[in-house]
Short mmCIF file of C-alpha atoms and ligand atoms in Angstrom, two decimals:
data_model
loop_
_atom_site.label_atom_id
_atom_site.label_comp_id
_atom_site.label_asym_id
_atom_site.label_seq_id
_atom_site.Cartn_x
_atom_site.Cartn_y
_atom_site.Cartn_z
CA MET A 1 60.47 -57.45 -73.25
CA SER A 2 64.28 -56.95 -73.98
CA PRO A 3 66.42 -54.30 -74.45
CA ASP A 4 66.58 -55.41 -77.88
CA SER A 5 62.85 -56.29 -78.65
CA ILE A 6 62.25 -52.99 -77.24
CA PHE A 7 64.43 -51.33 -79.89
CA ARG A 8 63.07 -53.61 -82.41
CA ALA A 9 59.88 -52.65 -81.80
CA ARG A 10 60.47 -48.80 -82.00
CA LEU A 11 62.83 -49.47 -85.18
CA HIS A 12 59.39 -51.14 -86.56
CA ASP A 13 57.05 -48.30 -85.59
CA LEU A 14 59.12 -45.31 -86.65
CA THR A 15 59.91 -46.94 -89.90
CA ALA A 16 56.70 -47.77 -90.64
CA ARG A 17 55.52 -43.53 -89.86
CA GLU A 18 58.78 -42.86 -92.13
CA LEU A 19 57.63 -44.67 -94.66
CA THR A 20 53.92 -43.40 -94.90
CA THR A 21 56.30 -39.69 -94.67
CA PHE A 22 58.17 -41.13 -97.61
CA ALA A 23 54.87 -41.71 -99.70
CA ASP A 24 52.90 -38.78 -98.96
CA ARG A 25 56.28 -36.98 -100.28
CA HIS A 26 56.58 -38.69 -103.27
CA PRO A 27 53.16 -39.37 -105.46
CA ARG A 28 54.52 -38.99 -108.77
CA SER A 29 57.58 -41.27 -108.17
CA ALA A 30 54.79 -44.03 -106.91
CA ALA A 31 52.73 -43.55 -110.16
CA LEU A 32 55.48 -43.46 -112.36
CA TYR A 33 56.79 -46.72 -111.10
CA ARG A 34 52.87 -48.56 -110.79
CA ASN A 35 52.19 -47.63 -114.13
CA ALA A 36 55.18 -48.88 -115.48
CA ASP A 37 54.02 -52.13 -117.00
CA HIS A 38 56.43 -52.63 -119.73
CA LEU A 39 59.73 -52.67 -117.37
CA PHE A 40 60.39 -55.53 -115.85
CA GLY A 41 60.00 -55.27 -111.87
CA ARG A 42 59.26 -51.62 -112.60
CA VAL A 43 62.14 -50.49 -113.45
CA PRO A 44 64.64 -50.30 -116.07
CA MET A 45 67.19 -51.98 -114.18
CA THR A 46 65.96 -54.50 -111.44
CA TRP A 47 68.73 -53.34 -109.13
CA MET A 48 66.41 -49.81 -109.12
CA ASN A 49 64.62 -51.79 -107.04
CA LYS A 50 66.84 -51.51 -104.22
CA THR A 51 65.67 -48.94 -102.40
CA PRO A 52 63.80 -49.07 -98.78
CA ALA A 53 60.48 -47.34 -99.29
CA GLY A 54 58.67 -49.80 -101.78
CA PHE A 55 59.66 -47.17 -104.86
CA PRO A 56 61.80 -45.70 -105.99
CA ILE A 57 62.82 -42.43 -106.15
CA HIS A 58 62.11 -41.07 -110.00
CA LEU A 59 64.65 -37.93 -111.57
CA ASP A 60 63.69 -35.37 -112.70
CA LYS A 61 67.18 -33.74 -112.52
CA ALA A 62 70.67 -33.69 -110.87
CA ARG A 63 73.68 -31.59 -111.15
CA GLY A 64 76.67 -31.40 -108.41
CA ASN A 65 75.77 -33.13 -105.75
CA ARG A 66 71.66 -31.92 -105.97
CA ILE A 67 69.17 -34.15 -107.29
CA THR A 68 65.79 -32.90 -107.34
CA ASP A 69 63.13 -35.66 -107.84
CA VAL A 70 60.02 -35.52 -109.94
CA ASP A 71 57.58 -34.94 -106.89
CA GLY A 72 60.11 -31.54 -106.80
CA ASN A 73 61.81 -32.77 -103.76
CA GLU A 74 65.63 -31.57 -103.54
CA PHE A 75 68.14 -33.90 -102.12
CA VAL A 76 71.68 -33.39 -101.03
CA ASP A 77 73.15 -36.07 -103.04
CA PHE A 78 75.89 -38.29 -100.69
CA CYS A 79 75.05 -41.60 -103.49
CA LEU A 80 76.93 -39.84 -106.47
CA GLY A 81 75.20 -43.39 -108.30
CA ASP A 82 77.20 -45.22 -106.65
CA THR A 83 80.25 -43.95 -107.52
CA GLY A 84 79.30 -43.31 -110.97
CA ALA A 85 79.38 -39.81 -109.53
CA MET A 86 81.89 -39.48 -108.02
CA ALA A 87 83.09 -36.11 -110.38
CA GLY A 88 79.52 -34.63 -109.14
CA HIS A 89 76.89 -34.95 -111.73
CA SER A 90 77.18 -33.62 -115.24
CA PRO A 91 79.55 -31.62 -114.50
CA GLU A 92 80.64 -28.83 -116.50
CA PRO A 93 83.65 -30.10 -118.76
CA VAL A 94 82.11 -32.84 -119.47
CA VAL A 95 78.88 -31.75 -121.00
CA ALA A 96 80.51 -29.70 -123.14
CA ALA A 97 83.28 -31.74 -124.61
CA VAL A 98 80.23 -34.58 -125.11
CA THR A 99 77.75 -32.29 -125.98
CA GLU A 100 80.12 -31.32 -128.97
CA ARG A 101 81.07 -34.59 -129.74
CA LEU A 102 77.71 -35.74 -130.39
CA ARG A 103 77.25 -33.62 -133.40
CA ASP A 104 80.32 -35.81 -134.69
CA GLY A 105 79.46 -38.80 -134.81
CA LEU A 106 78.95 -41.75 -132.22
CA ALA A 107 80.07 -45.17 -133.37
CA THR A 108 82.60 -45.27 -136.04
CA MET A 109 84.66 -47.85 -135.13
CA MET A 110 87.47 -45.54 -135.10
CA PRO A 111 89.94 -44.08 -132.66
CA THR A 112 89.54 -40.37 -131.73
CA GLU A 113 92.71 -38.59 -130.02
CA ASP A 114 90.35 -38.42 -126.98
CA ALA A 115 90.99 -41.75 -126.00
CA ALA A 116 95.01 -41.40 -126.71
CA VAL A 117 94.45 -38.75 -124.24
CA ALA A 118 93.14 -40.40 -121.68
CA GLY A 119 94.83 -43.26 -121.53
CA ALA A 120 98.10 -41.63 -121.35
CA GLU A 121 96.01 -40.29 -118.36
CA LEU A 122 96.02 -43.18 -116.58
CA ALA A 123 99.11 -44.80 -117.27
CA ARG A 124 100.44 -41.11 -115.29
CA ARG A 125 98.32 -42.45 -112.79
CA PHE A 126 98.35 -45.63 -111.95
CA GLY A 127 101.95 -46.05 -113.32
CA LEU A 128 100.32 -49.21 -115.80
CA PRO A 129 101.56 -48.15 -119.66
CA ALA A 130 98.98 -50.06 -121.86
CA TRP A 131 95.35 -48.88 -121.91
CA SER A 132 92.26 -50.40 -123.33
CA PHE A 133 88.56 -49.39 -123.15
CA ALA A 134 85.09 -51.02 -121.99
CA LEU A 135 82.09 -49.89 -121.26
CA THR A 136 81.21 -50.94 -117.91
CA ALA A 137 84.22 -51.78 -115.44
CA THR A 138 82.42 -55.40 -114.95
CA ASP A 139 83.52 -56.07 -119.06
CA ALA A 140 86.63 -54.55 -118.19
CA ASN A 141 87.38 -57.07 -115.51
CA ARG A 142 85.83 -60.12 -117.47
CA TRP A 143 88.17 -59.39 -120.27
CA ALA A 144 91.34 -58.89 -118.14
CA ILE A 145 90.30 -61.94 -117.17
CA ARG A 146 90.01 -63.66 -120.15
CA LEU A 147 93.81 -61.91 -121.11
CA LEU A 148 95.23 -63.52 -118.34
CA ARG A 149 94.06 -67.20 -118.99
CA ALA A 150 95.57 -66.80 -122.39
CA VAL A 151 99.02 -65.44 -120.93
CA THR A 152 99.50 -68.12 -118.20
CA GLY A 153 97.52 -71.07 -119.06
CA ARG A 154 95.74 -71.62 -115.55
CA SER A 155 92.33 -71.66 -115.36
CA LYS A 156 91.21 -69.95 -112.24
CA ILE A 157 90.48 -66.36 -110.84
CA LEU A 158 91.44 -65.76 -107.31
CA VAL A 159 88.62 -63.15 -105.44
CA ASN A 160 87.99 -62.37 -101.46
CA SER A 161 85.00 -63.40 -100.07
CA TYR A 162 82.33 -60.84 -99.84
CA CYS A 163 83.71 -58.98 -103.09
CA TYR A 164 82.46 -56.93 -105.74
CA HIS A 165 83.76 -56.62 -109.19
CA GLY A 166 80.48 -56.68 -111.26
CA SER A 167 78.40 -59.56 -112.77
CA VAL A 168 81.71 -61.16 -113.63
CA ASP A 169 80.87 -64.98 -113.65
CA GLU A 170 84.01 -66.27 -111.65
CA SER A 171 83.43 -63.49 -108.33
CA LEU A 172 79.89 -64.99 -106.95
CA ILE A 173 82.37 -66.85 -104.74
CA VAL A 174 82.27 -66.50 -100.29
CA VAL A 175 84.02 -68.64 -98.17
CA GLY A 176 81.31 -71.35 -96.74
CA PRO A 177 81.38 -71.79 -93.04
CA ASP A 178 83.79 -75.08 -93.40
CA GLY A 179 86.52 -72.25 -94.87
CA ARG A 180 86.38 -73.96 -98.39
CA GLY A 181 84.87 -71.86 -101.63
CA VAL A 182 81.12 -71.92 -102.28
CA SER A 183 78.56 -70.26 -104.64
CA ARG A 184 77.60 -66.78 -103.68
CA GLU A 185 74.02 -66.51 -101.72
CA GLY A 186 71.41 -66.04 -104.94
CA ASN A 187 74.22 -66.42 -107.78
CA VAL A 188 71.87 -66.12 -110.82
CA GLY A 189 72.07 -68.43 -113.75
CA ALA A 190 76.28 -69.68 -113.24
CA PRO A 191 77.36 -71.34 -115.93
CA VAL A 192 79.09 -74.44 -114.06
CA ASP A 193 79.91 -74.09 -110.28
CA VAL A 194 81.67 -71.40 -109.37
CA THR A 195 84.26 -73.28 -107.77
CA MET A 196 85.52 -75.06 -110.81
CA THR A 197 86.28 -71.04 -111.78
CA SER A 198 87.39 -69.46 -108.59
CA ARG A 199 89.23 -69.59 -105.61
CA VAL A 200 88.35 -67.80 -102.80
CA ALA A 201 90.11 -65.73 -100.14
CA GLU A 202 89.23 -63.68 -97.17
CA PHE A 203 90.62 -59.96 -97.58
CA ASN A 204 93.75 -59.78 -95.04
CA ASP A 205 93.91 -63.11 -94.53
CA LEU A 206 97.99 -63.96 -96.35
CA ALA A 207 97.13 -67.24 -94.83
CA GLY A 208 94.28 -68.12 -96.45
CA LEU A 209 95.89 -66.31 -99.62
CA GLU A 210 99.00 -68.92 -99.96
CA ARG A 211 96.86 -71.84 -99.15
CA GLU A 212 94.80 -71.32 -102.44
CA LEU A 213 97.23 -70.31 -104.53
CA ALA A 214 99.23 -72.80 -103.89
CA TYR A 215 97.42 -75.22 -105.80
CA GLY A 216 99.28 -73.79 -108.66
CA ASP A 217 96.11 -72.89 -110.94
CA VAL A 218 95.39 -69.82 -110.11
CA ALA A 219 95.91 -67.52 -113.41
CA ALA A 220 95.19 -63.61 -111.54
CA VAL A 221 93.84 -62.44 -108.36
CA LEU A 222 91.04 -60.24 -108.91
CA MET A 223 91.21 -57.88 -105.85
CA GLU A 224 90.27 -54.72 -104.49
CA PRO A 225 93.10 -53.09 -102.45
CA ALA A 226 90.25 -51.64 -99.87
CA LEU A 227 86.96 -54.04 -100.07
CA THR A 228 84.43 -51.39 -100.75
CA ASN A 229 81.13 -53.33 -101.56
CA ILE A 230 80.71 -55.10 -98.06
CA GLY A 231 81.07 -52.05 -96.59
CA ILE A 232 84.97 -49.96 -96.43
CA VAL A 233 87.71 -52.83 -95.13
CA LEU A 234 90.54 -51.51 -95.01
CA PRO A 235 94.08 -53.76 -95.18
CA GLU A 236 95.81 -54.13 -92.16
CA GLU A 237 99.49 -53.05 -92.10
CA GLY A 238 100.92 -55.07 -94.68
CA TYR A 239 98.41 -56.99 -96.04
CA LEU A 240 98.83 -55.76 -99.89
CA ALA A 241 102.71 -55.89 -99.79
CA GLY A 242 101.63 -59.46 -98.75
CA VAL A 243 99.54 -60.42 -101.58
CA ARG A 244 101.93 -58.38 -104.09
CA GLU A 245 105.02 -61.10 -102.77
CA LEU A 246 102.60 -64.40 -102.83
CA THR A 247 101.62 -63.93 -105.97
CA ARG A 248 104.68 -63.24 -107.60
CA ARG A 249 105.82 -66.32 -105.46
CA HIS A 250 103.15 -68.39 -107.43
CA GLY A 251 103.54 -67.11 -110.65
CA THR A 252 99.78 -65.29 -110.15
CA TYR A 253 98.67 -62.20 -111.98
CA LEU A 254 97.42 -59.60 -109.86
CA ILE A 255 94.41 -56.73 -111.14
CA ASN A 256 93.83 -54.25 -108.98
CA ASP A 257 89.85 -53.33 -109.59
CA GLU A 258 89.84 -49.45 -108.60
CA THR A 259 86.37 -48.81 -109.53
CA HIS A 260 85.40 -47.66 -106.08
CA THR A 261 89.00 -47.51 -104.62
CA PHE A 262 89.47 -44.36 -106.85
CA SER A 263 88.54 -42.54 -104.52
CA ALA A 264 91.42 -42.98 -102.30
CA GLY A 265 93.44 -40.55 -104.93
CA PRO A 266 94.03 -39.49 -108.64
CA GLY A 267 95.66 -42.63 -109.04
CA GLY A 268 93.06 -44.57 -106.85
CA ALA A 269 94.51 -46.78 -104.04
CA THR A 270 97.61 -47.71 -106.44
CA ALA A 271 98.93 -44.70 -106.20
CA TYR A 272 98.19 -43.91 -102.68
CA TRP A 273 99.58 -47.26 -101.50
CA GLY A 274 102.31 -47.39 -103.49
CA LEU A 275 101.03 -50.81 -105.19
CA ASP A 276 102.37 -52.07 -107.94
CA PRO A 277 99.69 -54.80 -109.96
CA ASP A 278 100.04 -55.77 -113.01
CA VAL A 279 96.85 -54.61 -114.00
CA VAL A 280 94.64 -52.24 -113.42
CA THR A 281 91.02 -52.44 -113.86
CA ILE A 282 88.43 -49.00 -113.36
CA GLY A 283 85.15 -47.26 -114.67
CA LYS A 284 82.18 -45.40 -113.28
CA ALA A 285 84.06 -41.96 -112.26
CA ILE A 286 86.35 -41.78 -115.37
CA GLY A 287 83.34 -41.26 -117.48
CA GLY A 288 81.94 -38.37 -115.39
CA GLY A 289 78.51 -40.49 -115.39
CA VAL A 290 79.03 -41.27 -119.18
CA PRO A 291 79.50 -45.40 -119.91
CA VAL A 292 82.99 -46.49 -119.66
CA GLY A 293 85.30 -48.83 -118.77
CA ALA A 294 89.16 -49.10 -119.01
CA TYR A 295 91.89 -52.10 -118.32
CA GLY A 296 95.51 -50.97 -117.56
CA LEU A 297 98.45 -53.89 -118.60
CA SER A 298 102.09 -53.40 -117.29
CA ALA A 299 105.01 -53.58 -120.29
CA GLU A 300 105.17 -57.32 -119.34
CA LEU A 301 101.94 -58.34 -119.96
CA ALA A 302 101.02 -55.96 -123.08
CA GLY A 303 104.13 -57.17 -124.85
CA ALA A 304 103.48 -60.79 -123.67
CA LEU A 305 99.80 -60.99 -125.07
CA SER A 306 100.96 -58.44 -128.14
CA GLY A 307 103.22 -61.73 -129.55
CA ARG A 308 100.79 -63.88 -129.13
CA GLY A 309 99.28 -64.83 -133.12
CA ASP A 310 97.04 -67.58 -131.76
CA LEU A 311 94.68 -64.96 -129.73
CA ASP A 312 92.01 -63.15 -131.64
CA LEU A 313 92.29 -59.63 -129.79
CA VAL A 314 90.84 -57.67 -132.91
CA ASP A 315 87.95 -59.57 -133.95
CA MET A 316 85.63 -62.79 -132.46
CA GLY A 317 88.49 -64.03 -129.04
CA GLY A 318 85.92 -62.94 -126.73
CA VAL A 319 87.64 -59.44 -125.49
CA GLY A 320 85.86 -56.61 -126.94
CA GLY A 321 82.34 -54.66 -127.56
CA THR A 322 81.48 -52.75 -130.78
CA LEU A 323 80.92 -49.68 -128.99
CA ALA A 324 83.54 -49.27 -126.64
CA GLY A 325 86.01 -46.98 -127.26
CA ASN A 326 83.38 -44.69 -128.59
CA PRO A 327 83.82 -40.78 -129.15
CA VAL A 328 81.47 -40.06 -126.61
CA SER A 329 82.85 -42.26 -123.81
CA MET A 330 86.28 -41.36 -124.71
CA ALA A 331 86.11 -37.73 -124.42
CA ALA A 332 83.81 -37.42 -121.60
CA THR A 333 86.58 -39.71 -120.36
CA ARG A 334 89.19 -37.04 -120.91
CA ALA A 335 87.34 -34.13 -119.88
CA THR A 336 86.36 -36.01 -116.15
CA LEU A 337 90.55 -36.94 -116.05
CA THR A 338 91.91 -33.28 -116.74
CA GLU A 339 89.39 -31.09 -116.00
CA VAL A 340 87.41 -32.41 -113.00
CA LEU A 341 88.56 -35.19 -110.93
CA THR A 342 92.07 -33.18 -110.89
CA GLU A 343 94.11 -33.52 -108.08
CA GLU A 344 92.96 -30.33 -106.17
CA ALA A 345 89.40 -31.76 -106.50
CA PHE A 346 90.42 -35.19 -104.95
CA ALA A 347 92.28 -32.62 -101.89
CA GLY A 348 89.07 -31.16 -101.36
CA MET A 349 86.95 -33.81 -101.79
CA ILE A 350 89.09 -35.65 -98.77
CA THR A 351 89.35 -32.96 -97.01
CA THR A 352 85.12 -32.85 -96.37
CA ALA A 353 85.13 -36.76 -95.89
CA THR A 354 87.16 -36.23 -93.14
CA VAL A 355 85.15 -34.07 -92.08
CA PHE A 356 82.69 -36.07 -92.75
CA ALA A 357 83.71 -39.55 -90.27
CA ASP A 358 84.98 -37.25 -87.69
CA GLY A 359 81.05 -36.25 -87.20
CA LEU A 360 79.80 -39.61 -87.32
CA ILE A 361 82.07 -40.96 -85.18
CA GLU A 362 81.65 -38.55 -82.54
CA ILE A 363 77.80 -38.47 -82.71
CA ILE A 364 78.17 -42.18 -83.13
CA GLU A 365 79.89 -41.90 -79.44
CA GLY A 366 78.00 -39.66 -78.44
CA HIS A 367 75.12 -42.59 -78.48
CA GLY A 368 77.73 -44.39 -77.02
CA LEU A 369 76.41 -47.08 -80.07
CA PRO A 370 79.21 -50.29 -80.87
CA TRP A 371 79.56 -48.95 -84.13
CA SER A 372 82.60 -48.13 -86.03
CA VAL A 373 83.81 -45.46 -89.35
CA SER A 374 86.19 -45.92 -91.94
CA ARG A 375 86.90 -43.97 -95.03
CA LEU A 376 89.02 -44.08 -97.97
CA GLY A 377 89.94 -40.60 -99.64
CA ALA A 378 86.32 -39.33 -100.44
CA ARG A 379 84.05 -42.46 -99.24
CA VAL A 380 83.67 -43.07 -95.77
CA GLU A 381 81.03 -45.24 -94.59
CA TYR A 382 79.50 -47.02 -91.27
CA ARG A 383 78.99 -50.41 -90.31
CA PHE A 384 76.98 -51.84 -87.00
CA ALA A 385 80.64 -53.48 -85.25
CA ALA A 386 83.36 -52.24 -83.66
CA PRO A 387 85.87 -52.45 -84.10
CA ALA A 388 85.79 -52.27 -87.61
CA PRO A 389 84.85 -55.63 -89.50
CA ARG A 390 88.47 -57.06 -90.59
CA ASN A 391 87.21 -59.29 -94.07
CA GLY A 392 83.69 -59.37 -96.21
CA THR A 393 82.41 -62.22 -93.92
CA GLU A 394 83.03 -60.39 -90.82
CA SER A 395 81.73 -57.51 -92.27
CA ALA A 396 78.41 -59.27 -93.71
CA ARG A 397 78.09 -60.41 -90.53
CA SER A 398 77.19 -57.40 -88.57
CA ALA A 399 75.09 -55.81 -91.47
CA ASP A 400 71.58 -55.08 -90.40
CA ALA A 401 68.73 -54.55 -92.81
CA ALA A 402 65.66 -52.93 -90.84
CA LEU A 403 68.20 -50.30 -89.22
CA GLU A 404 69.82 -49.62 -93.07
CA ASP A 405 66.31 -48.95 -94.31
CA PHE A 406 65.02 -46.95 -91.82
CA LEU A 407 68.20 -45.06 -91.58
CA HIS A 408 68.08 -44.24 -95.33
CA VAL A 409 64.27 -43.72 -95.44
CA TYR A 410 64.54 -41.27 -92.54
CA LEU A 411 67.47 -39.07 -94.05
CA ALA A 412 65.72 -39.15 -97.70
CA ASN A 413 62.57 -37.47 -95.47
CA ARG A 414 64.97 -34.74 -94.96
CA GLY A 415 66.71 -34.04 -97.86
CA VAL A 416 69.32 -36.55 -97.93
CA LEU A 417 70.16 -39.86 -100.10
CA LEU A 418 73.29 -42.27 -99.05
CA THR A 419 74.29 -44.71 -101.19
CA PRO A 420 71.33 -48.00 -101.52
CA PHE A 421 73.89 -50.51 -101.12
CA HIS A 422 74.84 -50.00 -97.43
CA ASN A 423 75.87 -46.96 -95.29
CA MET A 424 78.19 -45.02 -98.03
CA ALA A 425 78.56 -41.69 -98.14
CA LEU A 426 80.81 -40.48 -101.47
CA MET A 427 82.27 -36.42 -101.66
CA CYS A 428 82.46 -34.89 -105.12
CA PRO A 429 84.34 -31.76 -105.73
CA ALA A 430 80.88 -29.89 -105.31
CA THR A 431 80.29 -31.34 -101.76
CA THR A 432 80.35 -28.62 -98.84
CA LEU A 433 80.87 -28.67 -94.98
CA ALA A 434 77.24 -27.25 -95.17
CA ASP A 435 75.95 -30.63 -96.94
CA VAL A 436 77.77 -32.43 -94.66
CA ALA A 437 76.07 -30.95 -91.40
CA ARG A 438 73.16 -30.90 -92.92
CA HIS A 439 73.20 -34.98 -92.95
CA HIS A 440 74.94 -35.12 -89.54
CA GLU A 441 72.04 -32.85 -88.11
CA ILE A 442 69.89 -35.55 -89.63
CA PHE A 443 71.72 -38.58 -88.75
CA ASP A 444 72.02 -37.88 -85.15
CA ALA A 445 67.74 -36.93 -84.67
CA ALA A 446 67.07 -40.21 -86.25
CA LEU A 447 69.57 -41.66 -84.02
CA LYS A 448 67.71 -39.56 -81.04
CA GLU A 449 64.74 -40.87 -81.73
CA LEU A 450 65.38 -44.36 -82.18
CA MET A 451 68.21 -44.82 -79.09
C1 PLP B 1 84.88 -52.64 -107.53
C2 PLP B 1 83.82 -52.77 -108.66
N1 PLP B 1 84.51 -53.36 -109.57
C3 PLP B 1 83.47 -53.17 -110.79
C4 PLP B 1 81.91 -53.00 -110.37
C5 PLP B 1 81.40 -53.04 -111.51
O1 PLP B 1 80.70 -52.12 -112.42
P1 PLP B 1 79.68 -51.92 -113.82
O2 PLP B 1 78.73 -51.97 -112.82
O3 PLP B 1 79.30 -50.39 -113.90
O4 PLP B 1 79.90 -52.59 -114.55
C6 PLP B 1 81.38 -53.08 -109.34
C7 PLP B 1 80.46 -52.14 -108.68
O5 PLP B 1 79.62 -51.59 -108.31
C8 PLP B 1 82.54 -52.27 -108.33
O6 PLP B 1 82.28 -51.74 -107.38
#
């Protein structure tokens, strides 16, 4: 047998052992899953079936960076709701603000003072003056796209290959083997061929971007300043400045989607790298776990849109949602930004993440593995490739679902959770160095058994 076949056989056997342990530790979760006959896919949202173990762990309680499941198992949580809980689970100031608000009206279609404070804080952090709220980052992206199509009169949106911006039709495109855009595998019910609405370029590829922008039909580039949804792919020197220069030259607006790159610091990657986008979109963490999304517009854009009497921005024009900007989301966002995800909190989270990343590198090197570790502020990720992938396609190629599943179940059986999507670990204000050490000890033990 080749060394790879021996490795695969061991991986298979160890995974089988871990799955048995998982089933033994989670009888109640398994029963709840088995009995959820009236949930499509047996879960409230189909992606909750993204679990390596055959059924998901069911939540009892979560606080800070600790989760207790319905079987009484306790976990150190580095998934943090895939960033929805970057502020920690149920942070006290958010619970207090929301609890107070809950008694005083939930769905009134009226603005509250909290919204103005949250908007001002987002403006201060991200450098864009005019903010509007949605309930999800997906909707923030959808609405921003519509506004930029309206302003430019152009039809297309350009994204990076293997990006994720939520369930946004225009973003489900990748660079195909022949270098042209093609629908992303598994794209559900696309209204039209995605190449009719979208263009695509690899991250870190300015020549590819320029080639696509030269068609003159791209209203906006929608991008993360670092890819985060196919592992972390960091920008190379000069890339982000090049994107800004090219978008300006071709009359294309630039949207920074900061939903995950917010991990870079209090003003996300935009402030951290001194970027100058026309629009920032964001969601998840800014509500401390309460649903919210937001987009911020430059003064120029806000002015251009306000002057357009032909655009219905107050009723049926395609931008808006009844519960968007609701008092609860606004109270939560204000509390999260002003009391939880503060400058000091980010400083602590980033220090912890640096220790996490350094420790990972040491363990991976100690085992002589050709893997890489990337960090973006409070967010750390390892990929099964070295050097670190430069773009989404390279990063997608380095995925190893069987290996990933083994590591995730192994960690979960010993009380540590990573995000179920790839190998991301996120720090929140409550994450301690002892939590990091606990992860590392288990991760090292997993590799010792495997290698
Ligand atoms: C960069 C980015 N944008 C947007 C979204 C969509 O967020 P939501 O699912 O809250 O709409 C995600 C979700 O993971 C994301 O990673």
